[in-house]
Coordinates of C-alpha atoms in Angstrom, one line a residue:
X81 CA 26.8 -24.4 -3.2
X82 CA 25.0 -22.8 -0.2
X83 CA 23.8 -19.3 0.5
X84 CA 21.6 -17.4 3.0
X85 CA 18.9 -14.8 2.4
X86 CA 16.3 -13.2 4.5
X87 CA 13.5 -13.7 2.0
X88 CA 13.3 -16.3 -0.8
X89 CA 10.5 -15.6 -3.3
X90 CA 9.3 -18.4 -5.7
X91 CA 7.7 -16.8 -8.7
X92 CA 8.4 -13.3 -10.0
X93 CA 5.1 -12.3 -11.5
X94 CA 3.2 -9.3 -10.1
X95 CA 2.9 -10.8 -6.6
X96 CA 6.5 -12.0 -6.4
X97 CA 7.9 -8.8 -7.8
X98 CA 5.8 -6.6 -5.5
X99 CA 6.9 -8.7 -2.5
X100 CA 10.6 -8.4 -3.6
X101 CA 10.3 -4.6 -3.9
X102 CA 8.7 -4.2 -0.5
X103 CA 11.1 -6.5 1.3
X104 CA 14.2 -5.1 -0.3
X105 CA 13.1 -1.5 0.3
X106 CA 12.9 -2.4 3.9
X107 CA 16.5 -3.5 4.0
X108 CA 16.2 -7.2 3.7
X109 CA 18.2 -9.5 1.5
X110 CA 15.9 -10.9 -1.2
X111 CA 16.2 -13.6 -3.8
X112 CA 13.4 -14.1 -6.3
X113 CA 13.4 -17.2 -8.4
X114 CA 11.3 -17.7 -11.6
X115 CA 11.2 -20.6 -14.0
X116 CA 10.7 -18.5 -17.1
X117 CA 13.5 -17.4 -19.4
X118 CA 12.1 -13.8 -19.5
X119 CA 9.9 -11.9 -17.0
X120 CA 6.3 -11.6 -18.2
X121 CA 6.6 -14.1 -21.0
X122 CA 4.6 -16.0 -22.2
X123 CA 1.7 -13.7 -21.5
X124 CA -1.2 -15.7 -20.0
X125 CA -3.7 -12.9 -19.3
X126 CA -6.4 -10.8 -20.9
X127 CA -4.3 -7.8 -19.9
X128 CA -6.9 -5.7 -18.1
X129 CA -6.4 -3.9 -14.8
X130 CA -8.8 -1.8 -12.7
X131 CA -8.3 2.0 -12.6
X132 CA -6.7 2.0 -9.1
X133 CA -3.8 0.0 -10.5
X134 CA -3.0 2.8 -12.9
X135 CA -0.1 3.9 -10.8
X136 CA 1.7 0.8 -11.8
X137 CA 1.1 1.4 -15.5
X138 CA 2.8 4.8 -15.9
X139 CA 6.1 3.5 -17.3
X140 CA 6.6 3.8 -21.1
X141 CA 5.1 0.9 -23.0
X142 CA 2.8 -0.4 -20.3
X143 CA -0.5 1.4 -20.9
X144 CA -2.2 0.5 -24.2
X145 CA -5.7 2.1 -23.9
X146 CA -8.5 3.1 -21.6
X147 CA -11.7 1.0 -21.2
X148 CA -15.0 2.7 -20.5
X149 CA -17.6 0.0 -20.2
X150 CA -18.7 -3.6 -20.6
X151 CA -21.3 -5.3 -22.8
X152 CA -22.6 -8.6 -21.5
X153 CA -24.2 -10.9 -24.1
X154 CA -26.8 -13.4 -22.8
X155 CA -27.9 -16.7 -24.4
X156 CA -31.1 -15.1 -25.8
X157 CA -29.0 -12.5 -27.7
X158 CA -29.9 -9.7 -25.2
X159 CA -27.0 -7.3 -24.5
X160 CA -26.6 -5.4 -21.3
X161 CA -24.2 -2.4 -21.2
X162 CA -22.7 -1.3 -17.9
X163 CA -19.9 1.0 -16.8
X164 CA -16.7 -0.8 -16.4
X165 CA -13.7 1.6 -16.4
X166 CA -10.2 0.2 -16.5
X167 CA -7.0 0.0 -18.4
X168 CA -5.5 -2.3 -21.0
X169 CA -1.9 -3.0 -20.5
X170 CA 1.0 -4.8 -22.1
X171 CA 1.2 -7.4 -19.4
X172 CA 4.8 -8.4 -20.2
X173 CA 5.9 -4.8 -19.9
X174 CA 3.9 -4.4 -16.7
X175 CA 5.6 -7.4 -15.1
X176 CA 9.0 -6.3 -16.3
X177 CA 8.6 -2.8 -14.8
X178 CA 7.7 -4.4 -11.4
X179 CA 10.7 -6.7 -11.6
X180 CA 13.0 -3.8 -12.5
X181 CA 11.8 -1.9 -9.5
X182 CA 12.5 -4.8 -7.3
X183 CA 16.1 -5.0 -8.6
X184 CA 16.4 -1.2 -8.2
X185 CA 15.6 -1.7 -4.5
X186 CA 18.3 -4.3 -4.2
X187 CA 16.5 -7.6 -4.8
X188 CA 18.3 -10.3 -6.8
X189 CA 16.3 -12.1 -9.4
X190 CA 17.3 -15.4 -11.1
X191 CA 15.5 -16.7 -14.1
X192 CA 15.3 -20.0 -15.9
X193 CA 15.4 -21.5 -12.3
X194 CA 13.1 -23.6 -10.3
X195 CA 12.5 -25.0 -6.9
X196 CA 13.3 -28.8 -6.7
X197 CA 13.4 -29.4 -3.0
X198 CA 12.0 -27.7 0.1
X199 CA 12.9 -28.6 3.7
X200 CA 10.7 -26.4 5.9
X201 CA 12.1 -27.7 9.1
X202 CA 15.6 -26.5 8.1
X203 CA 14.3 -23.6 6.2
X204 CA 16.2 -24.6 3.1
X205 CA 15.3 -24.8 -0.6
X206 CA 17.2 -26.3 -3.4
X207 CA 17.0 -24.3 -6.6
X208 CA 18.0 -25.6 -10.0
X209 CA 19.7 -22.8 -12.0
X210 CA 21.3 -22.7 -15.4
X211 CA 24.7 -22.9 -13.7
X212 CA 23.8 -25.8 -11.3
X213 CA 21.9 -26.5 -8.1
X214 CA 22.0 -24.0 -5.2
X215 CA 20.8 -24.6 -1.6
X216 CA 19.2 -21.5 -0.1
X217 CA 18.7 -21.0 3.6
X218 CA 15.9 -18.5 4.2
X219 CA 14.2 -16.8 7.1
X220 CA 10.9 -16.4 5.2
X221 CA 9.7 -17.9 2.0
X222 CA 7.0 -16.1 -0.2
X223 CA 5.1 -18.4 -2.5
X224 CA 4.1 -16.4 -5.6
X225 CA 4.2 -19.3 -8.1
X226 CA 0.7 -19.5 -9.4
X227 CA -2.2 -22.0 -9.1
X228 CA 0.1 -25.0 -9.6
X229 CA 2.4 -23.9 -6.8
X230 CA 5.5 -26.0 -6.4
X231 CA 5.8 -24.6 -2.9
X232 CA 2.3 -25.8 -2.0
X233 CA 3.1 -29.2 -3.6
X234 CA 6.2 -29.5 -1.5
X235 CA 4.2 -28.7 1.6
X236 CA 1.7 -31.4 0.8
X237 CA -1.2 -28.9 0.4
X238 CA -4.2 -29.9 -1.8
X239 CA -4.3 -28.9 -5.5
X240 CA -6.3 -25.9 -6.4
X241 CA -9.5 -26.1 -8.4
X242 CA -8.9 -24.3 -11.8
X243 CA -10.6 -23.4 -15.0
X244 CA -8.6 -23.5 -18.3
X245 CA -8.3 -20.6 -20.7
X246 CA -7.4 -20.2 -24.3
X247 CA -6.8 -16.8 -26.0
X248 CA -6.0 -15.4 -29.4
X249 CA -4.6 -11.9 -30.2
X250 CA -6.3 -10.7 -33.4
X251 CA -6.4 -7.4 -35.4
X252 CA -9.1 -4.9 -34.2
X253 CA -10.7 -3.2 -37.2
X254 CA -12.1 -0.1 -35.5
X255 CA -11.5 1.9 -32.3
X256 CA -13.2 0.1 -29.4
X257 CA -13.4 1.3 -25.7
X258 CA -15.5 -1.5 -24.2
X259 CA -15.0 -5.1 -23.2
X260 CA -17.4 -7.7 -24.6
X261 CA -18.4 -10.7 -22.4
X262 CA -20.3 -13.7 -23.7
X263 CA -22.2 -15.8 -21.3
X264 CA -23.3 -19.1 -22.8
X265 CA -23.8 -22.8 -22.2
X266 CA -20.9 -23.2 -24.8
X267 CA -18.5 -22.0 -22.0
X268 CA -19.6 -23.9 -18.9
X269 CA -18.0 -22.7 -15.8
X270 CA -16.6 -19.7 -17.6
X271 CA -17.2 -17.1 -20.3
X272 CA -15.8 -15.7 -23.5
X273 CA -14.3 -12.2 -23.9
X274 CA -13.0 -9.6 -26.2
X275 CA -10.6 -7.0 -24.7
X276 CA -9.5 -4.3 -27.1
X277 CA -5.9 -2.9 -26.9
X278 CA -5.4 -0.3 -29.6
X279 CA -5.1 -2.0 -33.0
X280 CA -5.4 -5.4 -31.5
X281 CA -7.7 -7.3 -29.3
X282 CA -7.5 -10.3 -26.9
X283 CA -10.2 -12.8 -27.8
X284 CA -10.5 -15.7 -25.5
X285 CA -12.6 -18.0 -23.3
X286 CA -12.4 -20.0 -20.1
X287 CA -14.3 -23.1 -19.1
X288 CA -14.4 -25.9 -16.6
X289 CA -13.1 -29.0 -18.3
X290 CA -15.3 -31.2 -16.1
X291 CA -18.2 -30.0 -18.3
X292 CA -16.6 -29.4 -21.7
X293 CA -13.2 -30.5 -23.1
X294 CA -12.9 -28.7 -26.4
X295 CA -11.8 -25.1 -26.3
X296 CA -10.6 -24.6 -29.8
X297 CA -14.0 -25.1 -31.6
X298 CA -16.0 -22.6 -29.6
X299 CA -13.2 -20.0 -29.7
X300 CA -12.8 -20.4 -33.4
X301 CA -16.6 -20.1 -33.9
X302 CA -16.6 -16.8 -31.9
X303 CA -13.6 -15.6 -33.9
X304 CA -15.5 -16.3 -37.2
X305 CA -18.6 -14.6 -35.8
X306 CA -16.7 -11.4 -35.1
X307 CA -14.9 -11.5 -38.4
X308 CA -18.3 -11.7 -40.1
X309 CA -19.3 -8.5 -38.2
X310 CA -16.1 -6.9 -39.5
X311 CA -15.0 -6.2 -35.9
X312 CA -11.8 -8.3 -36.0
X313 CA -9.4 -9.7 -38.6
X314 CA -8.5 -13.3 -39.4
X315 CA -4.8 -13.2 -38.5
X316 CA -3.9 -14.7 -35.1
X317 CA -0.6 -13.1 -34.0
X318 CA -0.4 -14.7 -30.6
X319 CA -1.9 -17.8 -28.9
X320 CA -1.8 -18.4 -25.2
X321 CA -3.7 -20.1 -22.4
X322 CA -3.4 -21.2 -18.8
X323 CA -5.0 -22.2 -15.6
X324 CA -6.9 -19.8 -13.3
X325 CA -7.6 -20.8 -9.7
X326 CA -11.4 -20.7 -8.9
X327 CA -11.8 -22.5 -5.6
X328 CA -11.3 -19.5 -3.3
X329 CA -8.6 -18.7 -0.8
X330 CA -6.3 -21.4 0.6
X331 CA -7.3 -22.6 4.1
X332 CA -4.1 -20.8 5.4
X333 CA -2.2 -18.1 3.8
X334 CA 0.7 -18.6 6.2
X335 CA 2.1 -22.0 6.8
X336 CA 5.1 -21.9 9.2
X337 CA 7.6 -19.5 7.6
X338 CA 5.8 -19.6 4.2
X339 CA 3.5 -16.8 3.0
X340 CA 1.2 -17.4 0.0
X341 CA 0.3 -14.6 -2.3
X342 CA -1.6 -13.9 -5.6
X343 CA -2.8 -16.9 -7.6
X344 CA -0.8 -19.3 -5.3
X345 CA -3.0 -18.0 -2.4
X346 CA -6.2 -18.5 -4.4
X347 CA -6.9 -14.7 -4.5
X348 CA -8.0 -14.7 -8.1
X349 CA -11.8 -13.9 -8.4
X350 CA -13.4 -17.2 -9.1
X351 CA -16.1 -15.7 -11.5
X352 CA -14.2 -13.1 -13.4
X353 CA -10.7 -14.5 -13.2
X354 CA -9.3 -11.1 -12.3
X355 CA -6.2 -11.4 -10.2
X356 CA -3.5 -8.8 -11.0
X357 CA -4.6 -6.3 -8.4
X358 CA -4.9 -8.9 -5.7
X359 CA -1.5 -10.3 -6.7
X360 CA 0.2 -6.9 -6.4
X361 CA -1.5 -6.0 -3.1
X362 CA -0.9 -9.3 -1.4
X363 CA 2.7 -9.3 -2.6
X364 CA 3.4 -5.9 -1.2
X365 CA 1.7 -6.9 2.0
X366 CA 3.9 -10.0 2.3
X367 CA 7.0 -8.1 1.7
X368 CA 6.0 -5.6 4.4
X369 CA 5.2 -8.4 6.8
X370 CA 8.7 -9.8 6.2
X371 CA 10.2 -6.4 7.1
X372 CA 8.1 -6.1 10.2
X373 CA 9.1 -9.6 11.4
X374 CA 12.7 -9.8 10.5
X375 CA 13.8 -6.2 10.9
X376 CA 11.5 -4.9 13.7
X377 CA 10.8 -8.2 15.5
X378 CA 7.0 -7.8 15.2
X379 CA 5.8 -11.2 16.4
X380 CA 2.3 -10.5 15.0
X381 CA 3.5 -9.7 11.5
X382 CA 2.5 -12.9 9.8
X383 CA -0.8 -13.1 11.5
X384 CA -1.5 -9.5 10.6
X385 CA -0.6 -10.3 6.9
X386 CA -3.1 -13.1 6.8
X387 CA -5.8 -11.0 8.5
X388 CA -5.2 -8.0 6.3
X389 CA -5.4 -10.0 3.0
X390 CA -8.5 -11.8 4.1
X391 CA -10.1 -8.6 5.1
X392 CA -9.6 -7.1 1.7
X393 CA -10.5 -10.1 -0.5
X394 CA -12.2 -13.0 1.3
X395 CA -15.8 -11.8 1.2
X396 CA -15.8 -11.2 -2.6
X397 CA -13.8 -14.3 -3.4
X398 CA -15.9 -16.5 -1.2
X399 CA -19.1 -15.2 -2.7
X400 CA -17.8 -16.0 -6.1
X401 CA -16.6 -19.4 -5.1
X402 CA -20.0 -20.3 -3.6
X403 CA -21.8 -19.0 -6.7
X404 CA -19.6 -21.2 -8.9
X405 CA -20.4 -24.3 -6.8
X406 CA -24.1 -23.5 -7.1
X407 CA -23.8 -23.0 -10.9
X408 CA -22.1 -26.4 -11.3
X409 CA -25.5 -28.0 -10.8
X410 CA -26.9 -26.4 -14.0
X411 CA -24.2 -26.8 -16.6
X412 CA -25.2 -29.1 -19.4
X413 CA -28.8 -28.8 -18.5
X414 CA -31.7 -26.9 -20.2
X415 CA -31.5 -24.2 -17.6
X416 CA -28.0 -23.3 -18.8
X417 CA -29.6 -22.0 -22.0
X418 CA -31.7 -19.4 -20.1
X419 CA -30.8 -15.8 -19.4
X420 CA -31.8 -15.8 -15.7
X421 CA -29.2 -18.4 -14.8
X422 CA -26.5 -16.4 -16.5
X423 CA -27.6 -13.1 -14.9
X424 CA -27.0 -14.8 -11.5
X425 CA -23.5 -15.9 -12.8
X426 CA -22.0 -12.6 -13.8
X427 CA -21.0 -9.5 -11.8
X428 CA -22.5 -7.0 -14.2
X429 CA -26.0 -8.0 -13.0
X430 CA -27.7 -7.2 -9.6
X431 CA -28.9 -10.8 -9.7
X432 CA -25.3 -12.0 -9.0
X433 CA -25.3 -10.2 -5.6
X434 CA -28.7 -11.4 -4.5
X435 CA -28.8 -14.1 -1.8

């Protein structure tokens, strides 16, 4: 079976759904493909978004609670409180709202489907769907398929550097309006977190497996510590985990007729792991670029897309990636047990922004 579309989108998370909405809104034919059985599931996210993203959290069931500040715990036990306003969301509901908006604008989304072959010279992609294989001819392809991008693999692009995360959802025993961050040599290349969401909290950690392989033991130890403080309960209602790209932006965000967005573009912040806002913004911009090129014959549209996305994110992402590379020298050394090193590793401290 063969069919033609203006824009083929691989991955229908926040980046892919935002791209689909913008492209369909501009009058293009759009097909979004996602390997999951249901949009937004499984959730692989701490579910925090910055305040400017609040306009995407207005639908019923998306917003869970407001966050006012952050407490950063250093190896010595010192605790530093900073302002850190934001929103906790139901990430599955958030993704589903974005996907529904794409469909409302006319985009077609197909689930439980995946890219199996890509011929960039012929601009065709083979998609395996529950009803069989389909060959799609596209005018533009938007890769929104995460750090282990099948599109990037098909193009022969290098694998992205990642950290691995593990997270439990646990009962929260009292109202809490702050996020807690633990900086420790026990989490080399990452950190641990508690993000409250009403009567529950996401408790997790991320680390670089080059320096430490076991994630369960340190997360279980932190869980026990917080249970002893009577902050959280013992029951684990949800377990999740995943990979977060931390190497910085890809060398090129546009490769021929392929645009990379979100995690697939390396837009996730290499220190904090935050990536939802960058995914939505880059996805929208990719969809707009598709409209500019295909509907209005703007020959600079793809170049403008890359320039605009880099202008918004490259400085912060590159700083974080450089800081990670510098920190790599100190993990599993005595210096990793000192507060000054961790103050240089985390965005809550002025030390992080020093040269």
